[in-house]
Amino acid sequence: MQSAGGDQLVAGHIYDYTVARRLFAYILQYRKDALISLAAVLAYTAANVSIPLMVMFGINWGINSGEVWRLHLIGIAFLGLTVLHCGANYLQFVSIAKVGQGILYSLRTEIFNHIQSLSPAFFHRTSVGRLMSRGQNDVQQLQDLFELLVTILADILSLAGIIVAMLITDWQLGLVSLTIMPVLFFILAYWQRFARRSFMRVRRAIAAVNGEYNQNITGVRVVQSLNRQRENLRHFRELNREHLNANLEASRFSGALQPIVESLTGAGMGLGVILVGGLLLQRGQVEWGVLIAFALWVERFFEPIRQLTMQYSQVQRAMAAGVRIFELMNVRPEIEDAPDALDMPPVRGEIAFDHVAFHYVPGVEVLSDIHLHIQPGENVALVGSTGAGKTTLVTLLHRFADVTQGRIMIDGFDIREVKRQSLVRQMSMVLQEPYLFSGTIKDNIRYAHTSASDQDVIAAAKAVGAHDFIMALAQGYETPLAERGLNLSVGQRQLLSFARAIVGNPRILILDEATANIDTHTEILIQNALKRILEGRTSIVIAHRLSTIRNADKIVVLDQGQVAEIGTHEALLAQKGVYAHLHAVNYDLHRNGVAPRA
C-alpha cells in the first residue's frame, strides 16, 4: 500500500498550467453553474464589504441627522443587503457543490472507461492500489480544487475590497490599521514552514496505517496460519502511535494559528481604531460611523488571510493529485484499432500463425518463428514446459498484445486490420483462475452477452454440467455471489466460467489450463462437457495434464518459444521427442501423487 500510494505524499506546485487547463475543460461542461457560482461569489463579497459601509452611512447620515425617515430608509436598505448577503452565500455553496460533484462524476466515469481500454501489460506494471487511489482519493482532491479556487477567489476579493474601502473612506486610518499586515505575513510564513512539514507527517502516517490494514486483511489467512497476530498488533500499534503523535502535532500547529490571528486582530483594532481613530474622533477629523465601520473591516480583514494560509497546502496537494490523474489519462492503450480497421465478418475458425515472433523486452524473444495452421473446427492442444510460450501465443491471438514480427490470420484477415471488439466477441477464453463478479449466477453466465435469454443461460449451464449444482442452491440461478464468487467451490466457479464462455456461441474457444485447479469429479464433468461444446468450434487447449488432451486433433509442442513438434498423441509418443519426455514426467508425477504440469 505504501508503495502504491507513496507518490501521494509529494506536494505539488501551487499552480500547474496543464492541470488548470484540463480542469477548466471539465468546468466548461458545467459552465452555467460555474458562472452562477462566480456571480454569487462577487455578490457575496460585495455585500460583505458593503455591510460596514452601510453601518457607517446609517450612523452618519441617519442617526446623526435625527430624521426618522432616514432611519427607515437605512433599515430597509440594510435588510436588502442582508438578504443579498445570505442569498448569495447560499447560492455560492449550492452552485459550487453542483460543479464540484459534476467534475467528480465526469472524471470518475472517464477514468473507469479509460482504465478498461488499457492493455494487460499496463496492469502488470501498475498496482491495483495505485489505480484505486487515482479513481477515488485523487479525483476527490481534484474536485476539492475547484471549490478551493472559488473560495480563494472570494478571500482575495474580500481582502482587496476591504483594503480599497478602508483607504477610500479614510486613507490615514486605513494605513494605520494595515500596519499590522507585515507582521502577520511574517508570522504566517514562519508558521507554514513548520506546519506543512507536520501535515505531511500526518499523510505519511495514515498511509502507513492504511497499508498495514490492507496487508493484514488481504493476508489474514496467512497471518492466522503462522500465528502472527501478536507481532502484527505490536507493529500496528507503533504505526498507529506515530499517526496519533503526528495528528497531535498538527493540531498544535493548527491551534496556534487561531490565537495569533485573534491577537493581531485585537492589535489592529486597538492600534488603528481605538488609539488613532479615537484621537482623530476627538479632533473632529472622523465621525463615529467611520470608526465603527473600520472596526468591522478590521474584524473581517484577518479571516481571509488565515483561510488562504490554511488552503495553500491543500491547493498543492490537489495540484499534485491533478498531475497524477492526467498522467494516467495520458496513457494510451498499447493495442488500438487502425483508422481503417474493418468489422470482422462471421468467423469460420481458420487460424494461421505466419512466422510469428514476439518479445516483451527487446532482444529477449518469447516466441520465435511460429508457423502454425489450424483448420476450422479443429481441436488443437498446446503443451510445453513452463515458460515455453503457450499462454503468450493465445494472448496474441486474443490481441492483448501485437506480434513483433509476422502476422496472425483468422479466416484470411490479419487480426491487426480488423476492429478488435468485432473479433473478440466471436471468441471466448477460460482461464486457469476462475473470476466471477458481484451479482447473481445468471448475471455472471451472461456477463459478456447481456442479451442472452434465460433459456440460453440454462442451456449453457446444462452443456457444461453446471445446471444440477445451480438448481441445488436455494435461489437457483438467482443466487447472489459473494466477492469473486467465494461462496462457491473452485470447481463450481470454473463450471460457471465455462458456461459464461459458451453462452454466446463463440466460433473460437481458448482454454488456458482451465482444468488446472479443479478436483477430479469436476474435471470429469468438464471433460464430458468438452466433447459436446468443442464440437464444431475451433479450440485451442493449453494442457495442464497431458492425459486430458490425448484425443486432440493436433498437439503442438512448444519448446523455448518455438514449435518443436506437431502431431497426434500416438504419433508424438512414437517420435520419442519432447512430447514423449513430457508425457513420461507427467506419468511419474501422477504415480507419485504430485499434480503434474505441462
XYZ file of C-alpha atoms in Angstrom:
598
model
C 0.000 0.000 0.000
C 2.746 2.419 0.804
C 4.463 1.811 -2.441
C 1.209 2.173 -4.255
C 0.326 5.374 -2.593
C 3.727 6.778 -1.779
C 3.640 9.327 -4.560
C 0.604 10.895 -2.923
C 2.825 12.201 -0.168
C 4.536 14.601 -2.517
C 3.035 18.087 -2.565
C 2.855 19.693 -5.978
C 3.370 23.236 -7.150
C 0.863 25.843 -6.036
C -0.049 26.259 -9.716
C 0.283 23.830 -12.614
C -0.777 25.176 -16.000
C -1.560 21.763 -17.507
C -3.758 20.734 -14.583
C -5.542 24.093 -14.571
C -6.158 23.948 -18.352
C -7.576 20.425 -18.273
C -9.632 21.106 -15.148
C -11.067 24.161 -16.904
C -12.284 21.873 -19.711
C -14.348 19.940 -17.152
C -15.623 23.161 -15.598
C -16.876 24.243 -19.040
C -19.152 21.185 -19.075
C -20.973 22.847 -16.166
C -20.455 26.447 -17.276
C -23.929 27.568 -16.264
C -23.483 26.580 -12.610
C -19.861 27.793 -12.686
C -20.973 31.238 -13.840
C -23.708 31.266 -11.202
C -21.136 30.428 -8.516
C -18.822 33.172 -9.793
C -21.657 35.732 -9.765
C -22.661 34.564 -6.284
C -19.078 34.978 -5.048
C -18.917 38.504 -6.421
C -22.285 39.386 -4.872
C -21.382 37.840 -1.529
C -18.021 39.635 -1.435
C -19.600 42.963 -2.374
C -22.241 42.531 0.335
C -19.644 41.504 2.895
C -17.552 44.604 2.212
C -20.634 46.863 1.997
C -22.149 45.980 5.385
C -19.662 48.179 7.330
C -20.251 50.921 4.763
C -23.991 50.677 5.365
C -23.419 50.861 9.135
C -21.250 53.948 8.662
C -23.819 55.562 6.389
C -26.625 54.726 8.813
C -24.839 56.350 11.738
C -23.506 59.435 9.966
C -26.433 60.120 7.617
C -29.276 58.569 9.550
C -28.783 58.641 13.319
C -26.830 61.880 13.489
C -29.449 63.680 11.410
C -32.236 62.854 13.859
C -34.688 62.324 10.972
C -36.758 59.128 11.354
C -37.452 58.629 7.635
C -33.725 58.326 7.052
C -33.507 55.588 9.656
C -36.407 53.782 7.977
C -34.692 54.047 4.609
C -31.365 52.831 6.018
C -33.146 49.950 7.751
C -34.809 48.828 4.514
C -31.516 49.113 2.613
C -29.696 47.199 5.341
C -32.353 44.478 5.253
C -31.991 44.214 1.473
C -28.210 43.992 1.802
C -28.537 41.247 4.408
C -30.893 39.266 2.155
C -28.405 39.671 -0.718
C -25.572 38.541 1.558
C -27.436 35.428 2.746
C -28.861 34.575 -0.687
C -25.508 34.942 -2.428
C -23.812 32.836 0.242
C -26.401 30.063 -0.162
C -26.260 30.218 -3.967
C -22.473 30.146 -3.831
C -22.396 26.932 -1.785
C -25.080 25.189 -3.858
C -23.624 26.070 -7.262
C -20.058 25.236 -6.205
C -21.244 21.846 -4.938
C -23.069 21.157 -8.230
C -19.985 21.966 -10.301
C -17.687 20.048 -7.948
C -19.889 16.946 -7.928
C -20.271 17.187 -11.702
C -16.486 17.250 -12.120
C -16.244 14.282 -9.736
C -18.823 12.339 -11.766
C -17.201 13.118 -15.135
C -13.668 12.346 -14.003
C -14.517 9.051 -12.314
C -16.541 7.920 -15.315
C -13.756 8.823 -17.758
C -11.070 7.181 -15.617
C -13.139 3.980 -15.306
C -13.707 3.868 -19.061
C -10.062 4.704 -19.788
C -8.717 2.000 -17.462
C -10.919 -0.575 -19.202
C -9.305 0.330 -22.519
C -5.712 -0.162 -21.367
C -3.717 -3.229 -22.315
C -2.920 -6.047 -19.843
C 0.765 -5.061 -19.895
C -0.161 -1.794 -18.179
C -1.729 -3.654 -15.255
C 1.384 -5.794 -14.910
C 3.358 -2.587 -14.319
C 0.814 -0.759 -12.132
C -0.534 -1.823 -8.763
C -4.281 -2.044 -8.138
C -3.880 0.153 -5.053
C -2.441 2.971 -7.139
C -5.262 2.795 -9.681
C -7.875 2.760 -6.913
C -6.201 5.801 -5.388
C -6.378 7.648 -8.727
C -10.085 6.937 -9.160
C -11.057 7.738 -5.553
C -8.687 9.885 -3.466
C -7.076 11.896 -6.264
C -10.367 12.586 -8.033
C -11.851 13.767 -4.735
C -8.911 16.119 -4.212
C -9.221 17.481 -7.737
C -12.908 18.124 -7.137
C -11.926 19.948 -3.954
C -9.511 22.037 -6.027
C -12.381 23.781 -7.831
C -14.073 24.569 -4.522
C -10.748 25.771 -3.118
C -10.136 28.027 -6.115
C -13.567 29.632 -5.759
C -13.025 30.076 -2.024
C -9.584 31.566 -2.612
C -11.060 33.946 -5.185
C -13.678 35.022 -2.644
C -10.991 35.564 0.029
C -8.767 37.579 -2.311
C -11.697 39.715 -3.452
C -12.705 40.276 0.166
C -9.198 41.387 1.077
C -8.964 43.692 -1.931
C -12.431 45.094 -1.322
C -11.763 45.775 2.372
C -8.414 47.473 1.658
C -9.921 49.663 -1.073
C -12.931 50.549 1.094
C -10.713 51.454 4.066
C -8.363 53.619 2.018
C -11.194 55.408 0.206
C -13.116 56.041 3.420
C -10.125 57.409 5.365
C -6.656 56.782 3.972
C -4.843 57.798 7.175
C -6.849 55.492 9.397
C -6.647 52.787 6.693
C -2.839 52.891 6.552
C -2.538 52.713 10.337
C -4.943 49.756 10.506
C -2.949 47.917 7.814
C 0.442 48.364 9.510
C -0.108 45.031 11.225
C -0.083 43.208 7.860
C 3.735 42.754 7.506
C 3.855 41.236 10.985
C 1.012 38.877 10.109
C 2.604 37.749 6.822
C 5.956 37.139 8.554
C 4.300 35.017 11.238
C 2.241 33.085 8.692
C 5.273 32.354 6.500
C 7.193 31.106 9.543
C 4.180 29.073 10.726
C 3.607 27.467 7.353
C 7.215 26.314 7.118
C 6.727 24.024 10.122
C 3.009 23.323 9.734
C 3.401 21.976 6.201
C 6.043 19.539 7.438
C 3.689 18.462 10.194
C 0.748 17.963 7.829
C 2.933 15.850 5.527
C 3.884 13.745 8.523
C 0.186 13.063 9.104
C -0.229 11.902 5.489
C 2.782 9.611 5.728
C 1.490 8.164 8.974
C -2.039 7.480 7.677
C -0.573 5.919 4.517
C 1.422 3.541 6.704
C -1.639 2.690 8.829
C -3.779 2.051 5.740
C -1.043 -0.053 4.204
C -0.843 -2.223 7.300
C -4.633 -2.613 7.342
C -4.641 -3.615 3.668
C -1.772 -6.063 4.066
C -3.216 -7.779 7.124
C -6.764 -8.051 5.812
C -5.626 -9.356 2.434
C -3.318 -11.914 4.020
C -5.402 -12.725 7.106
C -5.352 -16.484 6.448
C -1.554 -16.499 6.256
C -1.360 -14.341 9.393
C -3.572 -16.746 11.317
C -1.864 -19.850 9.979
C 1.539 -18.513 11.063
C 0.169 -17.198 14.391
C 1.496 -13.691 13.717
C -1.379 -11.803 15.380
C 0.600 -10.610 18.403
C 3.626 -9.430 16.401
C 1.421 -7.723 13.814
C -0.567 -5.983 16.553
C 2.655 -4.706 18.118
C 3.811 -3.357 14.746
C 0.408 -1.801 14.073
C 0.434 -0.097 17.472
C 3.757 1.531 16.571
C 2.336 2.816 13.284
C -0.884 3.932 14.942
C 1.058 5.692 17.712
C 3.032 7.591 15.087
C -0.257 8.579 13.456
C -1.594 9.774 16.818
C 1.545 11.804 17.547
C 1.532 13.308 14.052
C -2.089 14.396 14.424
C -1.446 15.860 17.867
C 1.490 17.847 16.482
C -0.603 19.069 13.547
C -3.389 20.027 15.963
C -0.928 22.104 17.982
C 0.132 23.987 14.859
C -3.454 24.493 13.709
C -4.496 25.541 17.193
C -1.657 28.044 17.452
C -2.709 29.944 14.354
C -6.158 30.988 15.531
C -4.968 32.747 18.729
C -2.259 34.518 16.708
C -4.805 35.830 14.203
C -7.159 36.827 17.010
C -4.320 38.651 18.811
C -3.347 40.505 15.658
C -6.989 41.385 15.048
C -7.092 42.821 18.555
C -3.810 44.678 17.933
C -5.123 46.127 14.678
C -8.347 47.085 16.406
C -6.531 48.676 19.323
C -3.878 50.490 17.303
C -5.887 51.569 14.295
C -9.419 52.007 15.590
C -9.173 52.746 19.303
C -5.895 54.674 19.565
C -5.548 56.527 16.252
C -9.276 56.534 15.468
C -10.082 57.850 18.950
C -7.576 60.685 18.592
C -8.995 61.628 15.160
C -12.508 61.477 16.570
C -11.588 63.842 19.434
C -10.099 66.266 16.924
C -13.253 66.056 14.817
C -11.403 64.607 11.832
C -13.565 61.460 11.635
C -17.133 60.616 12.566
C -18.461 57.821 14.748
C -19.760 55.936 11.731
C -16.288 55.763 10.174
C -14.782 54.455 13.415
C -17.363 51.675 13.732
C -17.013 50.744 10.039
C -13.256 50.408 10.471
C -13.785 48.187 13.497
C -15.953 45.879 11.363
C -13.480 45.916 8.463
C -10.526 45.063 10.683
C -12.502 42.169 12.136
C -13.253 40.892 8.625
C -9.759 41.508 7.304
C -7.732 38.792 9.029
C -10.064 35.842 8.474
C -9.423 35.599 4.673
C -5.666 35.727 5.318
C -5.904 32.844 7.788
C -8.041 30.878 5.335
C -5.584 31.496 2.479
C -2.723 30.209 4.612
C -4.604 27.017 5.506
C -5.606 26.488 1.874
C -2.076 26.817 0.495
C -1.038 23.236 1.269
C -4.459 21.925 0.214
C -4.043 23.514 -3.221
C -0.561 21.994 -3.508
C -1.901 18.504 -2.759
C -4.824 18.991 -5.138
C -2.476 20.118 -7.940
C -0.299 17.053 -7.313
C -3.433 14.868 -7.464
C -4.352 16.504 -10.769
C -0.901 15.765 -12.186
C -1.270 12.086 -11.238
C -4.797 11.824 -12.671
C -3.913 13.363 -16.016
C -0.729 11.285 -16.241
C -2.993 8.231 -16.045
C -5.406 9.700 -18.583
C -2.476 10.332 -20.944
C -1.516 6.636 -21.005
C -2.521 5.288 -24.388
C -3.642 1.678 -24.933
C -0.849 -0.367 -26.455
C -3.387 -2.029 -28.725
C -5.555 0.325 -30.785
C -7.581 -0.290 -33.912
C -6.147 1.032 -37.141
C -8.033 4.065 -38.543
C -9.223 1.964 -41.499
C -9.936 -1.195 -39.473
C -12.831 -3.331 -40.698
C -15.561 -5.126 -38.812
C -14.743 -8.826 -38.618
C -17.336 -10.833 -40.564
C -18.801 -14.014 -39.031
C -15.852 -16.240 -38.137
C -15.458 -19.752 -39.546
C -12.464 -20.503 -37.315
C -9.439 -20.871 -39.593
C -6.314 -19.625 -37.773
C -2.812 -19.145 -39.199
C 0.321 -18.084 -37.322
C 2.605 -16.873 -40.100
C 6.233 -16.780 -38.886
C 5.174 -15.064 -35.665
C 7.734 -13.658 -33.235
C 7.130 -11.730 -30.040
C 9.078 -10.188 -27.190
C 8.177 -8.228 -24.059
C 11.721 -6.879 -23.761
C 13.606 -6.087 -26.988
C 16.269 -8.698 -27.636
C 14.645 -11.343 -25.423
C 12.396 -13.371 -27.728
C 9.475 -15.164 -26.079
C 8.215 -16.620 -29.361
C 10.331 -17.136 -32.431
C 9.251 -18.015 -35.986
C 5.966 -19.708 -35.022
C 4.353 -21.187 -38.117
C 1.084 -22.965 -37.428
C -2.138 -23.571 -39.360
C -5.410 -24.547 -37.665
C -8.429 -25.665 -39.683
C -11.987 -24.533 -38.827
C -13.482 -26.782 -36.146
C -10.101 -28.324 -35.289
C -9.221 -29.077 -31.648
C -5.585 -28.131 -31.062
C -3.674 -28.662 -27.826
C -0.627 -26.624 -26.795
C 1.860 -28.318 -24.497
C 5.306 -27.498 -23.276
C 7.309 -26.811 -20.170
C 6.802 -23.675 -18.059
C 7.946 -20.601 -19.985
C 7.675 -22.267 -23.379
C 5.311 -19.533 -24.632
C 1.914 -21.287 -24.575
C -0.045 -18.523 -22.821
C 1.761 -15.826 -24.826
C 0.618 -17.473 -28.056
C -3.082 -17.342 -27.139
C -2.590 -13.829 -25.699
C -1.504 -12.707 -29.162
C -4.464 -14.484 -30.765
C -6.846 -12.615 -28.449
C -4.892 -9.476 -29.318
C -3.977 -8.459 -25.797
C -0.656 -7.651 -27.488
C 0.533 -7.408 -31.087
C 3.173 -9.579 -32.712
C 6.597 -8.026 -33.146
C 7.167 -9.970 -36.352
C 4.999 -11.953 -38.737
C 1.222 -11.954 -38.617
C -1.780 -13.840 -37.245
C -4.613 -14.537 -39.661
C -8.197 -15.548 -38.897
C -10.212 -16.581 -41.958
C -7.633 -14.793 -44.087
C -7.861 -11.490 -42.176
C -4.811 -10.082 -40.416
C -6.202 -9.505 -36.911
C -4.429 -6.121 -36.782
C -6.569 -4.937 -39.685
C -9.962 -5.629 -38.085
C -11.664 -3.992 -35.126
C -10.673 -5.867 -32.009
C -14.153 -5.823 -30.447
C -15.714 -7.292 -33.578
C -13.182 -10.127 -33.374
C -13.150 -10.966 -29.665
C -16.947 -11.057 -29.365
C -16.753 -14.151 -31.585
C -14.136 -15.741 -29.318
C -14.135 -16.876 -25.705
C -11.419 -17.729 -23.230
C -11.467 -19.721 -19.995
C -8.519 -19.048 -17.700
C -6.844 -21.135 -15.028
C -8.144 -18.918 -12.207
C -11.933 -18.526 -12.429
C -13.051 -14.969 -11.750
C -16.695 -14.214 -11.045
C -18.293 -10.834 -10.460
C -20.788 -9.472 -7.975
C -24.352 -10.293 -8.960
C -26.345 -13.450 -9.475
C -25.245 -16.682 -11.130
C -27.436 -15.783 -14.115
C -25.799 -12.349 -14.398
C -22.342 -13.941 -14.410
C -23.161 -16.507 -17.105
C -24.425 -13.823 -19.473
C -21.796 -11.286 -18.386
C -20.396 -10.802 -21.904
C -23.736 -11.330 -23.656
C -26.343 -9.388 -21.704
C -28.956 -10.047 -24.398
C -28.817 -13.808 -23.778
C -32.216 -15.137 -22.712
C -32.853 -17.224 -19.602
C -33.174 -20.260 -21.872
C -29.722 -19.527 -23.360
C -28.251 -19.283 -19.851
C -29.789 -22.566 -18.745
C -28.709 -24.301 -21.948
C -25.106 -23.144 -21.435
C -25.139 -24.331 -17.823
C -26.529 -27.719 -18.849
C -23.931 -28.056 -21.606
C -21.048 -27.768 -19.122
C -22.708 -29.820 -16.359
C -23.375 -26.869 -14.019
C -27.181 -26.941 -14.060
C -27.598 -29.569 -11.335
C -25.464 -27.831 -8.694
C -27.083 -24.473 -9.541
C -30.576 -25.859 -9.037
C -29.453 -27.406 -5.737
C -28.850 -23.883 -4.400
C -31.720 -22.220 -2.525
C -32.209 -19.470 -5.130
C -31.019 -21.351 -8.190
C -29.874 -19.060 -10.988
C -30.811 -16.017 -8.881
C -28.289 -16.966 -6.176
C -26.174 -13.855 -5.364
C -22.432 -14.430 -5.450
C -20.008 -13.152 -2.842
C -16.915 -11.200 -3.872
C -15.163 -13.163 -6.653
C -17.739 -15.935 -6.133
C -16.087 -17.175 -2.956
C -19.339 -18.703 -1.684
C -18.843 -21.399 -4.361
C -16.113 -24.015 -4.609
C -13.269 -23.591 -7.115
C -14.753 -26.311 -9.289
C -18.196 -24.696 -9.288
C -16.715 -21.326 -10.172
C -14.851 -22.894 -13.077
C -18.022 -24.572 -14.367
C -19.697 -21.144 -14.393
C -16.679 -19.769 -16.279
C -17.192 -22.447 -18.938
C -20.906 -21.631 -19.148
C -20.070 -17.939 -19.479
C -17.628 -18.743 -22.284
C -20.094 -20.691 -24.455
C -23.370 -18.817 -23.860
C -22.580 -16.516 -26.784
C -21.838 -19.471 -29.107
C -18.230 -18.442 -29.920
C -16.585 -19.866 -33.030
C -13.151 -19.934 -31.367
C -12.697 -21.201 -27.812
C -9.456 -20.917 -25.863
C -8.862 -22.901 -22.680
C -5.765 -21.717 -20.820
C -5.080 -24.504 -18.293
C -8.767 -24.313 -17.440
C -8.770 -27.635 -15.539
C -5.580 -26.983 -13.568
C -7.082 -26.201 -10.155
C -10.207 -28.340 -10.045
C -10.959 -31.633 -8.352
C -11.198 -34.954 -10.195
C -15.011 -35.058 -10.143
C -15.324 -31.601 -11.685
C -12.637 -32.442 -14.226
C -14.666 -35.472 -15.320
C -17.742 -33.240 -15.701
C -15.759 -30.761 -17.769
C -14.127 -33.446 -19.905
C -17.533 -34.885 -20.725
C -18.830 -31.396 -21.443
C -15.879 -30.558 -23.675
C -16.784 -33.366 -26.048
C -20.059 -31.551 -26.662
C -19.091 -27.890 -26.517
C -15.929 -28.214 -28.664
C -17.765 -29.931 -31.476
C -17.937 -27.653 -34.498
C -15.755 -24.958 -32.892
C -12.104 -24.161 -33.379
C -10.484 -24.705 -29.995
C -7.035 -24.198 -28.543
C -6.420 -26.006 -25.288
C -3.346 -25.341 -23.157
C -2.877 -28.620 -21.344
C -2.452 -28.994 -17.621
C -2.469 -32.760 -17.679
C -1.387 -34.454 -20.887
C -3.970 -37.164 -20.295
C -6.737 -34.613 -20.891
C -5.679 -33.744 -24.465
C -4.743 -37.144 -25.861
C -7.810 -37.024 -28.150
C -6.969 -33.606 -29.655
C -6.917 -33.430 -33.449
C -3.470 -31.890 -33.281
C -0.950 -31.462 -30.470
C 1.564 -28.641 -30.796
C 4.660 -28.920 -28.606
C 6.384 -25.634 -27.790
C 9.946 -25.565 -26.566
C 11.805 -22.333 -25.764
C 9.368 -20.240 -27.789
C 9.457 -22.402 -30.904
C 7.303 -25.156 -32.348
C 9.231 -28.341 -31.584
C 6.741 -30.994 -32.685
C 3.265 -31.283 -34.188
C 1.164 -34.421 -34.395
C -1.341 -36.684 -32.716
C -0.831 -38.207 -29.283
C 0.250 -41.594 -30.622
C 2.462 -40.170 -33.365
C 4.311 -37.869 -30.956
C 4.869 -40.673 -28.454
C 6.354 -42.777 -31.243
C 8.818 -39.978 -32.108
C 10.269 -40.214 -28.579
C 10.992 -36.495 -28.596
C 9.980 -33.576 -26.351
C 6.350 -34.697 -26.061
C 7.329 -38.226 -25.086
C 9.606 -36.799 -22.382
C 6.817 -34.553 -21.044
C 4.438 -37.495 -21.044
C 6.903 -39.611 -19.067
C 7.392 -36.826 -16.487
C 3.623 -36.399 -16.142
C 3.170 -40.136 -15.658
C 5.830 -40.300 -12.917
C 4.345 -37.296 -11.096
C 0.854 -38.756 -11.278
C 2.066 -42.120 -9.984
C 3.756 -40.394 -7.011
C 0.655 -38.344 -6.163
C 2.019 -34.992 -7.397
C -0.206 -32.813 -9.574
C 1.529 -32.831 -12.983
C 2.034 -29.699 -15.006
C 2.533 -29.419 -18.714
